[in-house]
PDB file of C-alpha atoms in Angstrom:
ATOM      1  CA  GLN A   1      98.374  35.418 126.201  1.00 92.00           C
ATOM      2  CA  LEU A   2     100.431  33.153 128.420  1.00 95.00           C
ATOM      3  CA  GLN A   3     102.292  30.411 126.584  1.00 97.00           C
ATOM      4  CA  LEU A   4     104.368  27.526 127.878  1.00 98.00           C
ATOM      5  CA  LEU A   5     106.731  25.445 125.788  1.00 98.00           C
ATOM      6  CA  GLU A   6     108.621  22.342 126.827  1.00 98.00           C
ATOM      7  CA  SER A   7     112.025  21.461 125.444  1.00 98.00           C
ATOM      8  CA  GLY A   8     114.549  18.720 126.015  1.00 96.00           C
ATOM      9  CA  PRO A   9     115.808  15.388 124.692  1.00 96.00           C
ATOM     10  CA  GLY A  10     113.182  13.041 123.359  1.00 95.00           C
ATOM     11  CA  LEU A  11     115.215   9.941 124.113  1.00 98.00           C
ATOM     12  CA  VAL A  12     116.863   9.060 127.427  1.00 98.00           C
ATOM     13  CA  LYS A  13     118.747   5.894 128.319  1.00 98.00           C
ATOM     14  CA  PRO A  14     117.665   3.758 131.269  1.00 98.00           C
ATOM     15  CA  SER A  15     119.281   4.772 134.596  1.00 97.00           C
ATOM     16  CA  GLU A  16     120.101   8.232 133.257  1.00 98.00           C
ATOM     17  CA  THR A  17     118.487  11.560 134.124  1.00 98.00           C
ATOM     18  CA  LEU A  18     115.615  13.084 132.192  1.00 98.00           C
ATOM     19  CA  SER A  19     115.861  16.867 131.877  1.00 98.00           C
ATOM     20  CA  LEU A  20     113.156  19.158 130.539  1.00 98.00           C
ATOM     21  CA  THR A  21     112.774  22.914 130.485  1.00 98.00           C
ATOM     22  CA  CYS A  22     109.571  24.932 130.267  1.00 98.00           C
ATOM     23  CA  ASN A  23     109.879  28.371 128.714  1.00 98.00           C
ATOM     24  CA  VAL A  24     107.150  30.779 129.790  1.00 97.00           C
ATOM     25  CA  SER A  25     106.162  33.750 127.639  1.00 96.00           C
ATOM     26  CA  GLY A  26     103.439  36.336 127.987  1.00 94.00           C
ATOM     27  CA  GLY A  27     103.770  36.530 131.756  1.00 93.00           C
ATOM     28  CA  SER A  28     106.359  36.479 134.511  1.00 92.00           C
ATOM     29  CA  ILE A  29     107.108  33.301 136.363  1.00 94.00           C
ATOM     30  CA  THR A  30     107.628  35.307 139.562  1.00 91.00           C
ATOM     31  CA  SER A  31     104.382  37.230 139.563  1.00 79.00           C
ATOM     32  CA  GLY A  32     100.989  36.552 141.035  1.00 76.00           C
ATOM     33  CA  SER A  33      99.501  33.658 142.909  1.00 85.00           C
ATOM     34  CA  TYR A  34     100.716  30.878 140.711  1.00 93.00           C
ATOM     35  CA  TYR A  35     102.408  27.542 141.006  1.00 95.00           C
ATOM     36  CA  TRP A  36     104.364  26.122 138.103  1.00 96.00           C
ATOM     37  CA  GLY A  37     104.311  22.383 137.668  1.00 97.00           C
ATOM     38  CA  TRP A  38     104.923  19.247 135.695  1.00 98.00           C
ATOM     39  CA  ILE A  39     102.442  16.535 134.775  1.00 98.00           C
ATOM     40  CA  ARG A  40     103.038  13.472 132.635  1.00 98.00           C
ATOM     41  CA  GLN A  41     100.734  11.224 130.648  1.00 98.00           C
ATOM     42  CA  SER A  42     101.208   7.652 129.516  1.00 97.00           C
ATOM     43  CA  PRO A  43      98.794   4.964 128.322  1.00 94.00           C
ATOM     44  CA  GLU A  44      99.701   2.840 131.349  1.00 94.00           C
ATOM     45  CA  LYS A  45      99.324   5.410 134.109  1.00 94.00           C
ATOM     46  CA  GLY A  46      97.166   8.095 132.556  1.00 96.00           C
ATOM     47  CA  LEU A  47      97.705  11.639 133.804  1.00 97.00           C
ATOM     48  CA  GLU A  48     100.129  11.816 136.737  1.00 98.00           C
ATOM     49  CA  TRP A  49     101.098  14.962 138.638  1.00 98.00           C
ATOM     50  CA  ILE A  50     104.834  15.165 139.309  1.00 98.00           C
ATOM     51  CA  VAL A  51     105.708  18.402 141.113  1.00 98.00           C
ATOM     52  CA  SER A  52     104.646  22.029 141.626  1.00 96.00           C
ATOM     53  CA  ILE A  53     106.689  25.024 142.728  1.00 95.00           C
ATOM     54  CA  PHE A  54     105.643  28.462 144.001  1.00 91.00           C
ATOM     55  CA  TYR A  55     108.582  30.702 143.249  1.00 86.00           C
ATOM     56  CA  GLY A  56     110.396  31.748 146.370  1.00 82.00           C
ATOM     57  CA  LYS A  57     108.177  29.726 148.632  1.00 86.00           C
ATOM     58  CA  ASN A  58     107.015  26.142 148.503  1.00 91.00           C
ATOM     59  CA  THR A  59     107.620  23.081 146.409  1.00 95.00           C
ATOM     60  CA  TYR A  60     105.233  20.151 146.449  1.00 96.00           C
ATOM     61  CA  TYR A  61     106.177  16.715 145.175  1.00 97.00           C
ATOM     62  CA  ASN A  62     104.228  13.611 144.305  1.00 97.00           C
ATOM     63  CA  PRO A  63     105.517  11.317 147.081  1.00 97.00           C
ATOM     64  CA  SER A  64     105.725   8.422 144.639  1.00 96.00           C
ATOM     65  CA  LEU A  65     108.350  10.321 142.623  1.00 97.00           C
ATOM     66  CA  LYS A  66     109.887  12.662 145.180  1.00 97.00           C
ATOM     67  CA  SER A  67     113.133  10.772 145.661  1.00 97.00           C
ATOM     68  CA  ARG A  68     113.955  11.120 141.958  1.00 98.00           C
ATOM     69  CA  VAL A  69     112.589  14.597 141.156  1.00 98.00           C
ATOM     70  CA  ALA A  70     114.180  18.025 141.186  1.00 97.00           C
ATOM     71  CA  ILE A  71     112.611  21.273 140.008  1.00 96.00           C
ATOM     72  CA  SER A  72     114.305  24.614 139.565  1.00 95.00           C
ATOM     73  CA  VAL A  73     113.412  28.105 138.406  1.00 94.00           C
ATOM     74  CA  GLU A  74     115.596  30.420 136.345  1.00 94.00           C
ATOM     75  CA  THR A  75     114.010  33.836 136.628  1.00 93.00           C
ATOM     76  CA  SER A  76     116.391  35.568 134.210  1.00 95.00           C
ATOM     77  CA  LYS A  77     115.132  33.315 131.422  1.00 96.00           C
ATOM     78  CA  ASN A  78     111.556  33.065 132.731  1.00 96.00           C
ATOM     79  CA  GLN A  79     111.709  29.303 132.704  1.00 97.00           C
ATOM     80  CA  PHE A  80     111.577  26.344 135.038  1.00 97.00           C
ATOM     81  CA  SER A  81     113.072  22.898 134.715  1.00 97.00           C
ATOM     82  CA  LEU A  82     112.440  19.293 135.692  1.00 98.00           C
ATOM     83  CA  ARG A  83     115.019  16.628 136.384  1.00 98.00           C
ATOM     84  CA  LEU A  84     113.978  13.015 136.912  1.00 98.00           C
ATOM     85  CA  SER A  85     116.799  10.669 137.817  1.00 98.00           C
ATOM     86  CA  SER A  86     117.295   6.915 137.426  1.00 98.00           C
ATOM     87  CA  VAL A  87     114.699   6.606 134.705  1.00 98.00           C
ATOM     88  CA  THR A  88     113.230   3.332 133.493  1.00 98.00           C
ATOM     89  CA  ALA A  89     110.893   2.414 130.670  1.00 97.00           C
ATOM     90  CA  ALA A  90     108.016   3.189 133.040  1.00 97.00           C
ATOM     91  CA  ASP A  91     108.983   6.874 132.825  1.00 98.00           C
ATOM     92  CA  THR A  92     108.229   6.972 129.106  1.00 98.00           C
ATOM     93  CA  ALA A  93     105.462   9.532 128.722  1.00 98.00           C
ATOM     94  CA  VAL A  94     104.384  12.864 127.347  1.00 98.00           C
ATOM     95  CA  TYR A  95     105.569  15.474 129.832  1.00 98.00           C
ATOM     96  CA  TYR A  96     103.578  18.691 130.222  1.00 98.00           C
ATOM     97  CA  CYS A  97     104.501  21.851 132.045  1.00 98.00           C
ATOM     98  CA  ALA A  98     101.584  23.865 133.368  1.00 98.00           C
ATOM     99  CA  ARG A  99     100.561  26.822 135.511  1.00 97.00           C
ATOM    100  CA  GLN A 100      98.417  26.317 138.583  1.00 96.00           C
ATOM    101  CA  PHE A 101      96.566  29.304 139.939  1.00 92.00           C
ATOM    102  CA  VAL A 102      95.879  29.584 143.619  1.00 90.00           C
ATOM    103  CA  VAL A 103      92.217  30.016 144.523  1.00 88.00           C
ATOM    104  CA  ARG A 104      91.618  30.261 148.253  1.00 88.00           C
ATOM    105  CA  GLY A 105      90.042  27.106 149.595  1.00 88.00           C
ATOM    106  CA  LEU A 106      90.010  25.259 146.294  1.00 91.00           C
ATOM    107  CA  THR A 107      92.175  22.644 144.621  1.00 92.00           C
ATOM    108  CA  PRO A 108      94.378  24.852 142.426  1.00 94.00           C
ATOM    109  CA  PRO A 109      93.581  24.316 138.742  1.00 95.00           C
ATOM    110  CA  PHE A 110      96.098  23.774 135.971  1.00 97.00           C
ATOM    111  CA  ASP A 111      94.862  26.568 133.703  1.00 96.00           C
ATOM    112  CA  TYR A 112      97.642  26.894 131.148  1.00 97.00           C
ATOM    113  CA  TRP A 113      99.520  23.924 129.691  1.00 98.00           C
ATOM    114  CA  GLY A 114     102.416  23.470 127.336  1.00 98.00           C
ATOM    115  CA  GLN A 115     101.959  21.411 124.191  1.00 97.00           C
ATOM    116  CA  GLY A 116     103.736  18.441 125.748  1.00 98.00           C
ATOM    117  CA  ALA A 117     107.050  16.722 125.069  1.00 98.00           C
ATOM    118  CA  LEU A 118     107.311  13.011 124.397  1.00 98.00           C
ATOM    119  CA  VAL A 119     110.199  11.423 126.265  1.00 98.00           C
ATOM    120  CA  THR A 120     111.083   7.825 125.531  1.00 98.00           C
ATOM    121  CA  VAL A 121     113.324   5.835 127.843  1.00 98.00           C
ATOM    122  CA  SER A 122     115.209   3.256 125.823  1.00 97.00           C
ATOM    123  CA  SER A 123     118.731   2.035 125.242  1.00 95.00           C
TER     124      SER A 123
ATOM    125  CA  GLN B   1      95.892   2.741 139.498  1.00 58.00           C
ATOM    126  CA  SER B   2      93.992   6.042 139.615  1.00 79.00           C
ATOM    127  CA  VAL B   3      92.024   6.796 142.761  1.00 91.00           C
ATOM    128  CA  LEU B   4      89.364   8.624 140.732  1.00 98.00           C
ATOM    129  CA  THR B   5      87.277   6.308 138.576  1.00 98.00           C
ATOM    130  CA  GLN B   6      85.443   7.389 135.428  1.00 98.00           C
ATOM    131  CA  PRO B   7      83.473   5.361 132.871  1.00 98.00           C
ATOM    132  CA  PRO B   8      85.678   4.541 129.864  1.00 97.00           C
ATOM    133  CA  SER B   9      83.194   5.965 127.407  1.00 98.00           C
ATOM    134  CA  VAL B  10      79.901   7.766 127.020  1.00 98.00           C
ATOM    135  CA  SER B  11      78.051   8.688 123.857  1.00 97.00           C
ATOM    136  CA  GLY B  12      75.131  10.749 122.701  1.00 97.00           C
ATOM    137  CA  ALA B  13      73.471  12.216 119.670  1.00 97.00           C
ATOM    138  CA  PRO B  14      73.974  15.856 118.707  1.00 97.00           C
ATOM    139  CA  GLY B  15      71.877  18.103 120.907  1.00 97.00           C
ATOM    140  CA  GLN B  16      71.546  15.554 123.689  1.00 97.00           C
ATOM    141  CA  ARG B  17      72.820  15.820 127.259  1.00 97.00           C
ATOM    142  CA  VAL B  18      75.454  13.447 128.581  1.00 98.00           C
ATOM    143  CA  THR B  19      76.973  13.113 132.027  1.00 98.00           C
ATOM    144  CA  ILE B  20      80.347  11.769 133.108  1.00 98.00           C
ATOM    145  CA  SER B  21      80.834  10.495 136.630  1.00 98.00           C
ATOM    146  CA  CYS B  22      83.983  10.667 138.727  1.00 98.00           C
ATOM    147  CA  THR B  23      83.981   8.360 141.742  1.00 98.00           C
ATOM    148  CA  GLY B  24      86.463   8.954 144.521  1.00 98.00           C
ATOM    149  CA  SER B  25      86.664   8.226 148.231  1.00 97.00           C
ATOM    150  CA  SER B  26      86.754   9.734 151.686  1.00 97.00           C
ATOM    151  CA  SER B  27      90.387  10.752 151.187  1.00 97.00           C
ATOM    152  CA  ASN B  28      89.773  12.954 148.152  1.00 97.00           C
ATOM    153  CA  ILE B  29      86.350  14.116 146.920  1.00 97.00           C
ATOM    154  CA  GLY B  30      84.631  12.910 150.083  1.00 97.00           C
ATOM    155  CA  ALA B  31      87.129  14.828 152.206  1.00 97.00           C
ATOM    156  CA  GLY B  32      85.889  18.049 150.683  1.00 96.00           C
ATOM    157  CA  TYR B  33      88.625  18.717 148.140  1.00 97.00           C
ATOM    158  CA  SER B  34      87.209  20.445 145.108  1.00 97.00           C
ATOM    159  CA  VAL B  35      86.973  18.750 141.731  1.00 98.00           C
ATOM    160  CA  LEU B  36      88.205  19.995 138.396  1.00 98.00           C
ATOM    161  CA  TRP B  37      87.430  18.810 134.887  1.00 98.00           C
ATOM    162  CA  TYR B  38      89.562  18.918 131.756  1.00 98.00           C
ATOM    163  CA  LEU B  39      88.907  18.236 128.083  1.00 98.00           C
ATOM    164  CA  GLN B  40      91.645  16.751 125.922  1.00 98.00           C
ATOM    165  CA  LEU B  41      91.470  16.681 122.146  1.00 97.00           C
ATOM    166  CA  PRO B  42      93.644  14.136 120.296  1.00 94.00           C
ATOM    167  CA  GLY B  43      97.279  15.187 120.269  1.00 94.00           C
ATOM    168  CA  ALA B  44      96.639  18.245 122.443  1.00 97.00           C
ATOM    169  CA  ALA B  45      97.166  19.186 126.057  1.00 98.00           C
ATOM    170  CA  PRO B  46      94.281  19.066 128.518  1.00 98.00           C
ATOM    171  CA  LYS B  47      92.143  22.204 128.740  1.00 98.00           C
ATOM    172  CA  LEU B  48      90.500  23.366 131.945  1.00 98.00           C
ATOM    173  CA  LEU B  49      86.690  23.187 131.823  1.00 98.00           C
ATOM    174  CA  ILE B  50      85.550  23.315 135.454  1.00 98.00           C
ATOM    175  CA  TYR B  51      87.241  24.184 138.758  1.00 97.00           C
ATOM    176  CA  GLY B  52      85.947  24.486 142.290  1.00 96.00           C
ATOM    177  CA  ASP B  53      83.372  21.760 141.535  1.00 97.00           C
ATOM    178  CA  THR B  54      81.107  24.076 139.509  1.00 97.00           C
ATOM    179  CA  LYS B  55      83.011  27.142 138.286  1.00 97.00           C
ATOM    180  CA  ARG B  56      83.729  27.742 134.607  1.00 97.00           C
ATOM    181  CA  PRO B  57      86.816  29.683 133.490  1.00 95.00           C
ATOM    182  CA  SER B  58      86.232  32.550 131.135  1.00 95.00           C
ATOM    183  CA  GLY B  59      85.473  31.305 127.640  1.00 95.00           C
ATOM    184  CA  VAL B  60      84.041  27.919 128.604  1.00 97.00           C
ATOM    185  CA  PRO B  61      80.437  27.625 127.343  1.00 96.00           C
ATOM    186  CA  ASP B  62      77.669  27.186 129.894  1.00 96.00           C
ATOM    187  CA  ARG B  63      76.798  23.910 128.154  1.00 97.00           C
ATOM    188  CA  PHE B  64      79.408  22.446 130.485  1.00 98.00           C
ATOM    189  CA  SER B  65      78.443  22.154 134.150  1.00 98.00           C
ATOM    190  CA  GLY B  66      79.882  20.418 137.179  1.00 98.00           C
ATOM    191  CA  SER B  67      78.385  19.035 140.358  1.00 98.00           C
ATOM    192  CA  LYS B  68      79.537  17.130 143.415  1.00 97.00           C
ATOM    193  CA  SER B  69      77.867  14.960 146.021  1.00 97.00           C
ATOM    194  CA  GLY B  70      79.501  12.837 148.678  1.00 97.00           C
ATOM    195  CA  THR B  71      82.463  10.970 147.230  1.00 97.00           C
ATOM    196  CA  SER B  72      81.525  11.576 143.591  1.00 98.00           C
ATOM    197  CA  ALA B  73      81.379  14.365 141.061  1.00 98.00           C
ATOM    198  CA  SER B  74      79.803  14.727 137.640  1.00 98.00           C
ATOM    199  CA  LEU B  75      80.328  16.706 134.462  1.00 98.00           C
ATOM    200  CA  ALA B  76      77.296  17.377 132.311  1.00 98.00           C
ATOM    201  CA  ILE B  77      77.473  18.414 128.682  1.00 98.00           C
ATOM    202  CA  SER B  78      74.226  19.720 127.251  1.00 97.00           C
ATOM    203  CA  GLY B  79      73.488  20.455 123.613  1.00 97.00           C
ATOM    204  CA  LEU B  80      76.145  17.934 122.577  1.00 97.00           C
ATOM    205  CA  GLN B  81      78.181  19.003 119.538  1.00 97.00           C
ATOM    206  CA  ALA B  82      80.597  17.187 117.263  1.00 96.00           C
ATOM    207  CA  ALA B  83      83.352  19.418 118.602  1.00 96.00           C
ATOM    208  CA  ASP B  84      82.776  17.932 122.073  1.00 97.00           C
ATOM    209  CA  GLU B  85      84.257  14.596 120.976  1.00 97.00           C
ATOM    210  CA  ALA B  86      87.277  14.292 123.227  1.00 97.00           C
ATOM    211  CA  ASP B  87      88.652  12.683 126.345  1.00 98.00           C
ATOM    212  CA  TYR B  88      87.504  14.160 129.653  1.00 98.00           C
ATOM    213  CA  TYR B  89      89.365  13.918 132.961  1.00 98.00           C
ATOM    214  CA  CYS B  90      88.431  14.809 136.515  1.00 98.00           C
ATOM    215  CA  GLN B  91      91.033  15.916 139.047  1.00 98.00           C
ATOM    216  CA  SER B  92      91.190  16.513 142.777  1.00 98.00           C
ATOM    217  CA  TYR B  93      93.577  16.220 145.709  1.00 97.00           C
ATOM    218  CA  ASP B  94      94.058  13.081 147.780  1.00 97.00           C
ATOM    219  CA  ARG B  95      95.148  13.577 151.379  1.00 96.00           C
ATOM    220  CA  SER B  96      96.240   9.980 151.880  1.00 96.00           C
ATOM    221  CA  LEU B  97      98.543  10.172 148.885  1.00 96.00           C
ATOM    222  CA  SER B  98      99.409  13.850 149.487  1.00 96.00           C
ATOM    223  CA  ALA B  99      99.095  14.342 145.759  1.00 97.00           C
ATOM    224  CA  TYR B 100      96.965  15.904 143.070  1.00 97.00           C
ATOM    225  CA  VAL B 101      95.198  13.024 141.347  1.00 97.00           C
ATOM    226  CA  PHE B 102      93.480  12.613 138.002  1.00 98.00           C
ATOM    227  CA  GLY B 103      90.640  10.395 136.925  1.00 98.00           C
ATOM    228  CA  THR B 104      90.939   7.469 134.539  1.00 97.00           C
ATOM    229  CA  GLY B 105      89.427   9.455 131.701  1.00 98.00           C
ATOM    230  CA  THR B 106      86.227   9.174 129.659  1.00 98.00           C
ATOM    231  CA  LYS B 107      85.970   9.265 125.893  1.00 98.00           C
ATOM    232  CA  VAL B 108      82.910  11.121 124.675  1.00 98.00           C
ATOM    233  CA  THR B 109      81.583  10.085 121.278  1.00 97.00           C
ATOM    234  CA  VAL B 110      78.989  12.062 119.357  1.00 96.00           C
ATOM    235  CA  LEU B 111      76.854   9.644 117.388  1.00 94.00           C
TER     236      LEU B 111
END
């Protein structure tokens, strides 16, 4: 059974960089027709897609966040990471990592999700 | 802010059928991008219920069904159960925003 687990600091100061890692177990991050992505959820904005990466190929960013987002994959540890720079209070949210599976001709679903990590931006 | 609009809440008695609407536009649902639906229990991550407008992943009961017409989509829950009390979200892709977008969410209450 595929499992995803987010980890990282729960508190980040304004203007600093938020860093989260998603550890994937029960399946390889490099196999199959899958994207690996990040989504966040806050009371103010609801669910908001951040970025998705297809290992070795494409990366897709939410244009509203692209200038501040970086995503990377570490295959040796079977994990992928998110960095969001210049954070403000508006970036306070629960951050989820998730797998998206590619289905030809369809909007790719997020079929496996991590439990979520609350990140608060505050001094 | 969301480009996909859902009713804030719907309710029904056990055993009844309820439907949740998801209203989009010509740049997302109306452009032909497929719709997905998720269920979120309190304190948990969203769970995929429907993809490709009408398809159910393995393990999702056939009490849940999706449909789409024009710029809108709907999720129907038949034989409503107490365990169905949750928040439900639609999702699609918006070509104007070049982004995957989620609905505003609907809370289902079982009376």
